[in-house]
Amino acid sequence: MTIEKGTLVRWINNKGFGFIKPENGTSDIFIHISALAGMSRNPVIGDTILYELSSDISGKIRAINAIIEGVSRLSTPPITRPSRRDITKNYVSYSTKPKKRFNSLLFLFVIVIAVVLYERFNKTINFNIAPNLPEFQTQVIEQKEQFQCQGKVWCTEMSSPEEALFYLNNCPGTKMDGDNDGEPCERQF
């Protein structure tokens, strides 16, 4: 193969490719960063590039085995990842979609199992706690279910001593126990 010479006229560093304007004036030649393996730096616009010509799978001309004139080579070429084109040329190609679908199904399966176990465990806890409680604790639980903190503060707003006790123990800002003995609304009830 003959070595050609040209000037780098365009370079997209984050994509790793650019175009060389050949000395002989023909149309621009595509160059990929992999063609410059072993160079001590990336190319910049204006560099003189020495290269060989080759055609890719689609028949387009591209530069290969290139060097940047005046730039030293590394003693060992950098390790580069093979391009997708190289991989599909040398290996049997297969789609990764079934793997993604498998991962999604596995995730969904784990979620369903977790929900079922949570429901089963939650029902077990709810049914087993109440029968084992002493009678007075069961009454407190029932009272808590009957009353809710609704902003009541004074004894005149209470309908029963149980409600007053609930508010005193569970709701902030109540003014029902003037003597601080733990019994709310003593005069009213």
mmCIF file of N, CA and C in Angstrom, residues 38-165:
data_model
loop_
_atom_site.group_PDB
_atom_site.id
_atom_site.type_symbol
_atom_site.label_atom_id
_atom_site.label_comp_id
_atom_site.label_asym_id
_atom_site.label_seq_id
_atom_site.Cartn_x
_atom_site.Cartn_y
_atom_site.Cartn_z
ATOM 1 N N GLY A 38 -1.207 4.391 19.050
ATOM 2 C CA GLY A 38 0.205 4.485 19.412
ATOM 3 C C GLY A 38 0.760 5.893 19.381
ATOM 4 N N MET A 39 -0.027 6.891 18.980
ATOM 5 C CA MET A 39 0.474 8.262 18.951
ATOM 6 C C MET A 39 0.467 8.809 20.380
ATOM 7 N N SER A 40 1.400 9.705 20.666
ATOM 8 C CA SER A 40 1.530 10.230 22.023
ATOM 9 C C SER A 40 0.487 11.299 22.350
ATOM 10 N N ARG A 41 -0.261 11.781 21.363
ATOM 11 C CA ARG A 41 -1.333 12.742 21.607
ATOM 12 C C ARG A 41 -2.412 12.592 20.545
ATOM 13 N N ASN A 42 -3.574 13.155 20.826
ATOM 14 C CA ASN A 42 -4.660 13.178 19.847
ATOM 15 C C ASN A 42 -4.342 14.192 18.752
ATOM 16 N N PRO A 43 -4.872 14.008 17.574
ATOM 17 C CA PRO A 43 -4.607 14.962 16.492
ATOM 18 C C PRO A 43 -5.346 16.279 16.730
ATOM 19 N N VAL A 44 -4.827 17.349 16.120
ATOM 20 C CA VAL A 44 -5.484 18.654 16.140
ATOM 21 C C VAL A 44 -5.562 19.155 14.709
ATOM 22 N N ILE A 45 -6.510 20.028 14.456
ATOM 23 C CA ILE A 45 -6.678 20.572 13.103
ATOM 24 C C ILE A 45 -5.376 21.250 12.680
ATOM 25 N N GLY A 46 -4.957 20.959 11.459
ATOM 26 C CA GLY A 46 -3.713 21.508 10.921
ATOM 27 C C GLY A 46 -2.559 20.520 10.942
ATOM 28 N N ASP A 47 -2.689 19.405 11.667
ATOM 29 C CA ASP A 47 -1.629 18.386 11.688
ATOM 30 C C ASP A 47 -1.481 17.765 10.302
ATOM 31 N N THR A 48 -0.233 17.443 9.960
ATOM 32 C CA THR A 48 0.028 16.688 8.731
ATOM 33 C C THR A 48 -0.054 15.208 9.092
ATOM 34 N N ILE A 49 -0.861 14.468 8.344
ATOM 35 C CA ILE A 49 -1.102 13.062 8.631
ATOM 36 C C ILE A 49 -0.555 12.225 7.474
ATOM 37 N N LEU A 50 0.205 11.182 7.832
ATOM 38 C CA LEU A 50 0.657 10.181 6.868
ATOM 39 C C LEU A 50 -0.220 8.956 7.077
ATOM 40 N N TYR A 51 -0.780 8.406 6.001
ATOM 41 C CA TYR A 51 -1.770 7.342 6.145
ATOM 42 C C TYR A 51 -1.795 6.458 4.904
ATOM 43 N N GLU A 52 -2.464 5.318 5.073
ATOM 44 C CA GLU A 52 -2.749 4.426 3.953
ATOM 45 C C GLU A 52 -4.252 4.452 3.732
ATOM 46 N N LEU A 53 -4.678 4.141 2.517
ATOM 47 C CA LEU A 53 -6.101 4.126 2.189
ATOM 48 C C LEU A 53 -6.658 2.718 2.233
ATOM 49 N N SER A 54 -7.899 2.622 2.666
ATOM 50 C CA SER A 54 -8.605 1.349 2.707
ATOM 51 C C SER A 54 -10.092 1.658 2.561
ATOM 52 N N SER A 55 -10.863 0.645 2.237
ATOM 53 C CA SER A 55 -12.318 0.864 2.189
ATOM 54 C C SER A 55 -12.966 0.043 3.299
ATOM 55 N N ASP A 56 -14.011 0.633 3.896
ATOM 56 C CA ASP A 56 -14.687 -0.062 4.994
ATOM 57 C C ASP A 56 -15.749 -1.003 4.434
ATOM 58 N N ILE A 57 -16.551 -1.588 5.306
ATOM 59 C CA ILE A 57 -17.560 -2.569 4.916
ATOM 60 C C ILE A 57 -18.552 -2.004 3.906
ATOM 61 N N SER A 58 -18.897 -0.730 4.065
ATOM 62 C CA SER A 58 -19.875 -0.128 3.158
ATOM 63 C C SER A 58 -19.232 0.382 1.873
ATOM 64 N N GLY A 59 -17.910 0.234 1.728
ATOM 65 C CA GLY A 59 -17.224 0.630 0.502
ATOM 66 C C GLY A 59 -16.678 2.047 0.537
ATOM 67 N N LYS A 60 -16.807 2.744 1.654
ATOM 68 C CA LYS A 60 -16.299 4.114 1.760
ATOM 69 C C LYS A 60 -14.801 4.088 2.047
ATOM 70 N N ILE A 61 -14.081 5.047 1.467
ATOM 71 C CA ILE A 61 -12.631 5.146 1.648
ATOM 72 C C ILE A 61 -12.349 5.790 2.998
ATOM 73 N N ARG A 62 -11.328 5.236 3.679
ATOM 74 C CA ARG A 62 -10.937 5.766 4.985
ATOM 75 C C ARG A 62 -9.441 5.614 5.161
ATOM 76 N N ALA A 63 -8.874 6.386 6.080
ATOM 77 C CA ALA A 63 -7.448 6.323 6.374
ATOM 78 C C ALA A 63 -7.202 5.242 7.429
ATOM 79 N N ILE A 64 -6.120 4.478 7.225
ATOM 80 C CA ILE A 64 -5.713 3.470 8.203
ATOM 81 C C ILE A 64 -4.208 3.592 8.414
ATOM 82 N N ASN A 65 -3.689 2.933 9.452
ATOM 83 C CA ASN A 65 -2.249 2.920 9.743
ATOM 84 C C ASN A 65 -1.656 4.324 9.638
ATOM 85 N N ALA A 66 -2.252 5.280 10.313
ATOM 86 C CA ALA A 66 -1.855 6.677 10.196
ATOM 87 C C ALA A 66 -0.924 7.099 11.319
ATOM 88 N N ILE A 67 -0.128 8.117 11.023
ATOM 89 C CA ILE A 67 0.710 8.758 12.035
ATOM 90 C C ILE A 67 0.609 10.263 11.838
ATOM 91 N N ILE A 68 0.858 10.995 12.931
ATOM 92 C CA ILE A 68 0.895 12.451 12.864
ATOM 93 C C ILE A 68 2.356 12.835 12.661
ATOM 94 N N GLU A 69 2.642 13.545 11.585
ATOM 95 C CA GLU A 69 4.017 13.910 11.257
ATOM 96 C C GLU A 69 4.594 14.792 12.362
ATOM 97 N N GLY A 70 5.777 14.423 12.846
ATOM 98 C CA GLY A 70 6.452 15.187 13.882
ATOM 99 C C GLY A 70 6.035 14.842 15.301
ATOM 100 N N VAL A 71 5.115 13.892 15.477
ATOM 101 C CA VAL A 71 4.659 13.498 16.814
ATOM 102 C C VAL A 71 5.185 12.096 17.088
ATOM 103 N N SER A 72 5.748 11.920 18.269
ATOM 104 C CA SER A 72 6.343 10.623 18.597
ATOM 105 C C SER A 72 5.273 9.574 18.878
ATOM 106 N N ARG A 73 5.695 8.328 18.696
ATOM 107 C CA ARG A 73 4.835 7.190 19.016
ATOM 108 C C ARG A 73 5.132 6.742 20.436
ATOM 109 N N LEU A 74 4.128 6.175 21.087
ATOM 110 C CA LEU A 74 4.337 5.575 22.399
ATOM 111 C C LEU A 74 5.113 4.285 22.217
ATOM 112 N N SER A 75 5.868 3.881 23.251
ATOM 113 C CA SER A 75 6.641 2.643 23.132
ATOM 114 C C SER A 75 5.722 1.435 23.015
ATOM 115 N N THR A 76 4.589 1.461 23.711
ATOM 116 C CA THR A 76 3.588 0.410 23.555
ATOM 117 C C THR A 76 2.282 1.090 23.171
ATOM 118 N N PRO A 77 1.631 0.597 22.167
ATOM 119 C CA PRO A 77 0.387 1.244 21.770
ATOM 120 C C PRO A 77 -0.670 1.124 22.864
ATOM 121 N N PRO A 78 -1.535 2.134 22.981
ATOM 122 C CA PRO A 78 -2.566 2.068 24.017
ATOM 123 C C PRO A 78 -3.552 0.948 23.735
ATOM 124 N N ILE A 79 -4.113 0.432 24.805
ATOM 125 C CA ILE A 79 -5.119 -0.619 24.673
ATOM 126 C C ILE A 79 -6.411 0.049 24.208
ATOM 127 N N THR A 80 -6.912 -0.406 23.097
ATOM 128 C CA THR A 80 -8.148 0.174 22.581
ATOM 129 C C THR A 80 -9.222 -0.889 22.534
ATOM 130 N N ARG A 81 -10.426 -0.463 22.724
ATOM 131 C CA ARG A 81 -11.572 -1.353 22.649
ATOM 132 C C ARG A 81 -11.908 -1.566 21.174
ATOM 133 N N PRO A 82 -12.148 -2.810 20.751
ATOM 134 C CA PRO A 82 -12.485 -3.028 19.349
ATOM 135 C C PRO A 82 -13.800 -2.334 19.005
ATOM 136 N N SER A 83 -13.884 -1.860 17.776
ATOM 137 C CA SER A 83 -15.115 -1.192 17.358
ATOM 138 C C SER A 83 -16.219 -2.222 17.163
ATOM 139 N N ARG A 84 -17.441 -1.747 17.135
ATOM 140 C CA ARG A 84 -18.596 -2.636 16.933
ATOM 141 C C ARG A 84 -18.481 -3.359 15.589
ATOM 142 N N ARG A 85 -17.958 -2.647 14.597
ATOM 143 C CA ARG A 85 -17.791 -3.239 13.265
ATOM 144 C C ARG A 85 -16.829 -4.424 13.333
ATOM 145 N N ASP A 86 -15.708 -4.271 14.081
ATOM 146 C CA ASP A 86 -14.745 -5.363 14.211
ATOM 147 C C ASP A 86 -15.370 -6.560 14.922
ATOM 148 N N ILE A 87 -16.149 -6.279 15.939
ATOM 149 C CA ILE A 87 -16.767 -7.364 16.702
ATOM 150 C C ILE A 87 -17.746 -8.135 15.840
ATOM 151 N N THR A 88 -18.582 -7.431 15.090
ATOM 152 C CA THR A 88 -19.577 -8.126 14.270
ATOM 153 C C THR A 88 -18.931 -8.858 13.111
ATOM 154 N N LYS A 89 -17.753 -8.412 12.679
ATOM 155 C CA LYS A 89 -17.050 -9.117 11.611
ATOM 156 C C LYS A 89 -16.505 -10.449 12.102
ATOM 157 N N ASN A 90 -16.007 -10.477 13.337
ATOM 158 C CA ASN A 90 -15.309 -11.649 13.833
ATOM 159 C C ASN A 90 -16.147 -12.595 14.680
ATOM 160 N N TYR A 91 -17.273 -12.133 15.165
ATOM 161 C CA TYR A 91 -18.083 -12.949 16.047
ATOM 162 C C TYR A 91 -19.517 -12.988 15.558
ATOM 163 N N VAL A 92 -20.237 -13.967 16.069
ATOM 164 C CA VAL A 92 -21.651 -14.052 15.751
ATOM 165 C C VAL A 92 -22.361 -12.959 16.531
ATOM 166 N N SER A 93 -23.108 -12.146 15.839
ATOM 167 C CA SER A 93 -23.828 -11.055 16.482
ATOM 168 C C SER A 93 -25.143 -11.572 17.039
ATOM 169 N N TYR A 94 -25.515 -11.086 18.214
ATOM 170 C CA TYR A 94 -26.807 -11.415 18.767
ATOM 171 C C TYR A 94 -27.341 -10.180 19.482
ATOM 172 N N SER A 95 -28.622 -10.122 19.597
ATOM 173 C CA SER A 95 -29.271 -8.962 20.199
ATOM 174 C C SER A 95 -29.248 -9.092 21.712
ATOM 175 N N THR A 96 -29.151 -7.950 22.396
ATOM 176 C CA THR A 96 -29.188 -7.956 23.857
ATOM 177 C C THR A 96 -30.598 -7.737 24.375
ATOM 178 N N LYS A 97 -31.559 -7.576 23.496
ATOM 179 C CA LYS A 97 -32.921 -7.322 23.935
ATOM 180 C C LYS A 97 -33.490 -8.448 24.792
ATOM 181 N N PRO A 98 -33.298 -9.720 24.464
ATOM 182 C CA PRO A 98 -33.835 -10.753 25.355
ATOM 183 C C PRO A 98 -33.257 -10.658 26.764
ATOM 184 N N LYS A 99 -31.999 -10.278 26.883
ATOM 185 C CA LYS A 99 -31.391 -10.152 28.198
ATOM 186 C C LYS A 99 -32.063 -9.028 28.977
ATOM 187 N N LYS A 100 -32.315 -7.891 28.317
ATOM 188 C CA LYS A 100 -32.992 -6.786 28.983
ATOM 189 C C LYS A 100 -34.401 -7.196 29.380
ATOM 190 N N ARG A 101 -35.075 -7.914 28.497
ATOM 191 C CA ARG A 101 -36.422 -8.367 28.798
ATOM 192 C C ARG A 101 -36.386 -9.321 29.982
ATOM 193 N N PHE A 102 -35.383 -10.203 30.026
ATOM 194 C CA PHE A 102 -35.230 -11.136 31.137
ATOM 195 C C PHE A 102 -35.008 -10.371 32.437
ATOM 196 N N ASN A 103 -34.135 -9.349 32.412
ATOM 197 C CA ASN A 103 -33.881 -8.550 33.612
ATOM 198 C C ASN A 103 -35.148 -7.853 34.081
ATOM 199 N N SER A 104 -35.943 -7.333 33.155
ATOM 200 C CA SER A 104 -37.189 -6.658 33.517
ATOM 201 C C SER A 104 -38.173 -7.641 34.121
ATOM 202 N N LEU A 105 -38.278 -8.819 33.538
ATOM 203 C CA LEU A 105 -39.193 -9.825 34.074
ATOM 204 C C LEU A 105 -38.737 -10.303 35.448
ATOM 205 N N LEU A 106 -37.450 -10.475 35.618
ATOM 206 C CA LEU A 106 -36.919 -10.887 36.910
ATOM 207 C C LEU A 106 -37.218 -9.816 37.971
ATOM 208 N N PHE A 107 -37.013 -8.559 37.630
ATOM 209 C CA PHE A 107 -37.302 -7.461 38.555
ATOM 210 C C PHE A 107 -38.784 -7.457 38.915
ATOM 211 N N LEU A 108 -39.650 -7.606 37.924
ATOM 212 C CA LEU A 108 -41.089 -7.626 38.168
ATOM 213 C C LEU A 108 -41.468 -8.807 39.069
ATOM 214 N N PHE A 109 -40.877 -9.969 38.830
ATOM 215 C CA PHE A 109 -41.138 -11.150 39.628
ATOM 216 C C PHE A 109 -40.740 -10.912 41.092
ATOM 217 N N VAL A 110 -39.585 -10.315 41.314
ATOM 218 C CA VAL A 110 -39.117 -10.033 42.668
ATOM 219 C C VAL A 110 -40.070 -9.064 43.362
ATOM 220 N N ILE A 111 -40.546 -8.055 42.659
ATOM 221 C CA ILE A 111 -41.485 -7.087 43.238
ATOM 222 C C ILE A 111 -42.781 -7.788 43.643
ATOM 223 N N VAL A 112 -43.313 -8.652 42.768
ATOM 224 C CA VAL A 112 -44.562 -9.359 43.070
ATOM 225 C C VAL A 112 -44.385 -10.239 44.304
ATOM 226 N N ILE A 113 -43.296 -10.959 44.383
ATOM 227 C CA ILE A 113 -43.026 -11.819 45.541
ATOM 228 C C ILE A 113 -42.931 -10.967 46.812
ATOM 229 N N ALA A 114 -42.260 -9.827 46.734
ATOM 230 C CA ALA A 114 -42.120 -8.956 47.899
ATOM 231 C C ALA A 114 -43.482 -8.452 48.370
ATOM 232 N N VAL A 115 -44.343 -8.076 47.441
ATOM 233 C CA VAL A 115 -45.672 -7.589 47.810
ATOM 234 C C VAL A 115 -46.492 -8.702 48.452
ATOM 235 N N VAL A 116 -46.451 -9.896 47.882
ATOM 236 C CA VAL A 116 -47.195 -11.024 48.440
ATOM 237 C C VAL A 116 -46.707 -11.340 49.846
ATOM 238 N N LEU A 117 -45.406 -11.389 50.048
ATOM 239 C CA LEU A 117 -44.860 -11.677 51.383
ATOM 240 C C LEU A 117 -45.221 -10.575 52.368
ATOM 241 N N TYR A 118 -45.166 -9.325 51.937
ATOM 242 C CA TYR A 118 -45.526 -8.219 52.819
ATOM 243 C C TYR A 118 -46.985 -8.337 53.243
ATOM 244 N N GLU A 119 -47.873 -8.594 52.287
ATOM 245 C CA GLU A 119 -49.293 -8.734 52.605
ATOM 246 C C GLU A 119 -49.522 -9.889 53.581
ATOM 247 N N ARG A 120 -48.897 -11.009 53.321
ATOM 248 C CA ARG A 120 -49.071 -12.176 54.181
ATOM 249 C C ARG A 120 -48.535 -11.900 55.587
ATOM 250 N N PHE A 121 -47.360 -11.278 55.670
ATOM 251 C CA PHE A 121 -46.747 -10.952 56.958
ATOM 252 C C PHE A 121 -47.596 -9.922 57.697
ATOM 253 N N ASN A 122 -48.071 -8.918 56.996
ATOM 254 C CA ASN A 122 -48.872 -7.855 57.591
ATOM 255 C C ASN A 122 -50.174 -8.418 58.168
ATOM 256 N N LYS A 123 -50.834 -9.313 57.441
ATOM 257 C CA LYS A 123 -52.065 -9.925 57.944
ATOM 258 C C LYS A 123 -51.779 -10.757 59.190
ATOM 259 N N THR A 124 -50.665 -11.485 59.191
ATOM 260 C CA THR A 124 -50.290 -12.309 60.336
ATOM 261 C C THR A 124 -50.089 -11.439 61.560
ATOM 262 N N ILE A 125 -49.397 -10.338 61.414
ATOM 263 C CA ILE A 125 -49.136 -9.437 62.530
ATOM 264 C C ILE A 125 -50.451 -8.851 63.047
ATOM 265 N N ASN A 126 -51.306 -8.362 62.167
ATOM 266 C CA ASN A 126 -52.552 -7.728 62.589
ATOM 267 C C ASN A 126 -53.466 -8.702 63.329
ATOM 268 N N PHE A 127 -53.535 -9.950 62.871
ATOM 269 C CA PHE A 127 -54.427 -10.909 63.504
ATOM 270 C C PHE A 127 -53.857 -11.475 64.798
ATOM 271 N N ASN A 128 -52.544 -11.532 64.918
ATOM 272 C CA ASN A 128 -51.950 -12.160 66.088
ATOM 273 C C ASN A 128 -51.724 -11.201 67.249
ATOM 274 N N ILE A 129 -51.636 -9.922 67.035
ATOM 275 C CA ILE A 129 -51.323 -9.001 68.125
ATOM 276 C C ILE A 129 -52.549 -8.771 69.007
ATOM 277 N N ALA A 130 -53.682 -8.448 68.409
ATOM 278 C CA ALA A 130 -54.864 -8.057 69.180
ATOM 279 C C ALA A 130 -55.315 -9.126 70.185
ATOM 280 N N PRO A 131 -55.388 -10.414 69.849
ATOM 281 C CA PRO A 131 -55.851 -11.388 70.832
ATOM 282 C C PRO A 131 -54.914 -11.544 72.027
ATOM 283 N N ASN A 132 -53.629 -11.257 71.887
ATOM 284 C CA ASN A 132 -52.680 -11.451 72.972
ATOM 285 C C ASN A 132 -52.589 -10.260 73.917
ATOM 286 N N LEU A 133 -53.225 -9.110 73.576
ATOM 287 C CA LEU A 133 -53.143 -7.931 74.415
ATOM 288 C C LEU A 133 -54.076 -8.064 75.614
ATOM 289 N N PRO A 134 -53.675 -7.503 76.732
ATOM 290 C CA PRO A 134 -54.609 -7.449 77.866
ATOM 291 C C PRO A 134 -55.812 -6.583 77.497
ATOM 292 N N GLU A 135 -56.898 -6.727 78.239
ATOM 293 C CA GLU A 135 -58.162 -6.073 77.899
ATOM 294 C C GLU A 135 -58.049 -4.552 77.868
ATOM 295 N N PHE A 136 -57.311 -3.942 78.833
ATOM 296 C CA PHE A 136 -57.226 -2.478 78.871
ATOM 297 C C PHE A 136 -56.457 -1.930 77.664
ATOM 298 N N GLN A 137 -55.448 -2.683 77.169
ATOM 299 C CA GLN A 137 -54.719 -2.234 75.981
ATOM 300 C C GLN A 137 -55.596 -2.314 74.744
ATOM 301 N N THR A 138 -56.449 -3.310 74.666
ATOM 302 C CA THR A 138 -57.375 -3.427 73.545
ATOM 303 C C THR A 138 -58.332 -2.244 73.554
ATOM 304 N N GLN A 139 -58.770 -1.819 74.739
ATOM 305 C CA GLN A 139 -59.671 -0.678 74.838
ATOM 306 C C GLN A 139 -58.978 0.596 74.375
ATOM 307 N N VAL A 140 -57.708 0.774 74.731
ATOM 308 C CA VAL A 140 -56.960 1.957 74.297
ATOM 309 C C VAL A 140 -56.855 1.987 72.784
ATOM 310 N N ILE A 141 -56.580 0.832 72.174
ATOM 311 C CA ILE A 141 -56.495 0.753 70.712
ATOM 312 C C ILE A 141 -57.832 1.120 70.097
ATOM 313 N N GLU A 142 -58.925 0.620 70.663
ATOM 314 C CA GLU A 142 -60.246 0.943 70.143
ATOM 315 C C GLU A 142 -60.545 2.423 70.303
ATOM 316 N N GLN A 143 -60.133 3.031 71.436
ATOM 317 C CA GLN A 143 -60.361 4.459 71.645
ATOM 318 C C GLN A 143 -59.590 5.289 70.627
ATOM 319 N N LYS A 144 -58.369 4.902 70.354
ATOM 320 C CA LYS A 144 -57.574 5.634 69.382
ATOM 321 C C LYS A 144 -58.220 5.577 68.004
ATOM 322 N N GLU A 145 -58.863 4.463 67.697
ATOM 323 C CA GLU A 145 -59.529 4.347 66.408
ATOM 324 C C GLU A 145 -60.798 5.194 66.370
ATOM 325 N N GLN A 146 -61.446 5.429 67.557
ATOM 326 C CA GLN A 146 -62.672 6.221 67.605
ATOM 327 C C GLN A 146 -62.382 7.709 67.486
ATOM 328 N N PHE A 147 -61.336 8.204 68.114
ATOM 329 C CA PHE A 147 -61.057 9.633 68.187
ATOM 330 C C PHE A 147 -59.895 9.998 67.277
ATOM 331 N N GLN A 148 -59.919 11.245 66.817
ATOM 332 C CA GLN A 148 -58.823 11.789 66.008
ATOM 333 C C GLN A 148 -58.563 13.211 66.466
ATOM 334 N N CYS A 149 -57.319 13.649 66.382
ATOM 335 C CA CYS A 149 -56.970 15.020 66.725
ATOM 336 C C CYS A 149 -57.568 15.932 65.665
ATOM 337 N N GLN A 150 -58.524 16.772 66.079
ATOM 338 C CA GLN A 150 -59.192 17.654 65.128
ATOM 339 C C GLN A 150 -59.119 19.102 65.579
ATOM 340 N N GLY A 151 -58.149 19.447 66.376
ATOM 341 C CA GLY A 151 -57.955 20.824 66.787
ATOM 342 C C GLY A 151 -58.736 21.209 68.038
ATOM 343 N N LYS A 152 -59.372 20.291 68.693
ATOM 344 C CA LYS A 152 -60.095 20.594 69.932
ATOM 345 C C LYS A 152 -59.076 20.844 71.028
ATOM 346 N N VAL A 153 -59.347 21.884 71.846
ATOM 347 C CA VAL A 153 -58.383 22.279 72.866
ATOM 348 C C VAL A 153 -59.025 22.307 74.260
ATOM 349 N N TRP A 154 -60.280 22.719 74.366
ATOM 350 C CA TRP A 154 -60.944 22.964 75.651
ATOM 351 C C TRP A 154 -61.883 21.835 76.043
ATOM 352 N N CYS A 155 -62.165 21.739 77.313
ATOM 353 C CA CYS A 155 -63.075 20.715 77.839
ATOM 354 C C CYS A 155 -64.484 20.871 77.279
ATOM 355 N N THR A 156 -64.897 22.095 77.023
ATOM 356 C CA THR A 156 -66.256 22.323 76.504
ATOM 357 C C THR A 156 -66.435 21.697 75.128
ATOM 358 N N GLU A 157 -65.358 21.368 74.445
ATOM 359 C CA GLU A 157 -65.440 20.762 73.118
ATOM 360 C C GLU A 157 -65.470 19.236 73.175
ATOM 361 N N MET A 158 -65.288 18.653 74.361
ATOM 362 C CA MET A 158 -65.233 17.206 74.514
ATOM 363 C C MET A 158 -66.628 16.644 74.786
ATOM 364 N N SER A 159 -66.880 15.453 74.256
ATOM 365 C CA SER A 159 -68.184 14.822 74.448
ATOM 366 C C SER A 159 -68.150 13.728 75.513
ATOM 367 N N SER A 160 -66.959 13.284 75.918
ATOM 368 C CA SER A 160 -66.863 12.235 76.923
ATOM 369 C C SER A 160 -65.502 12.318 77.620
ATOM 370 N N PRO A 161 -65.387 11.704 78.805
ATOM 371 C CA PRO A 161 -64.082 11.701 79.483
ATOM 372 C C PRO A 161 -63.031 10.915 78.690
ATOM 373 N N GLU A 162 -63.489 9.899 77.947
ATOM 374 C CA GLU A 162 -62.541 9.116 77.135
ATOM 375 C C GLU A 162 -61.930 9.975 76.027
ATOM 376 N N GLU A 163 -62.802 10.803 75.400
ATOM 377 C CA GLU A 163 -62.305 11.688 74.338
ATOM 378 C C GLU A 163 -61.321 12.701 74.917
ATOM 379 N N ALA A 164 -61.636 13.250 76.093
ATOM 380 C CA ALA A 164 -60.744 14.218 76.737
ATOM 381 C C ALA A 164 -59.394 13.570 77.056
ATOM 382 N N LEU A 165 -59.421 12.350 77.556
ATOM 383 C CA LEU A 165 -58.183 11.635 77.861
ATOM 384 C C LEU A 165 -57.380 11.367 76.594
#
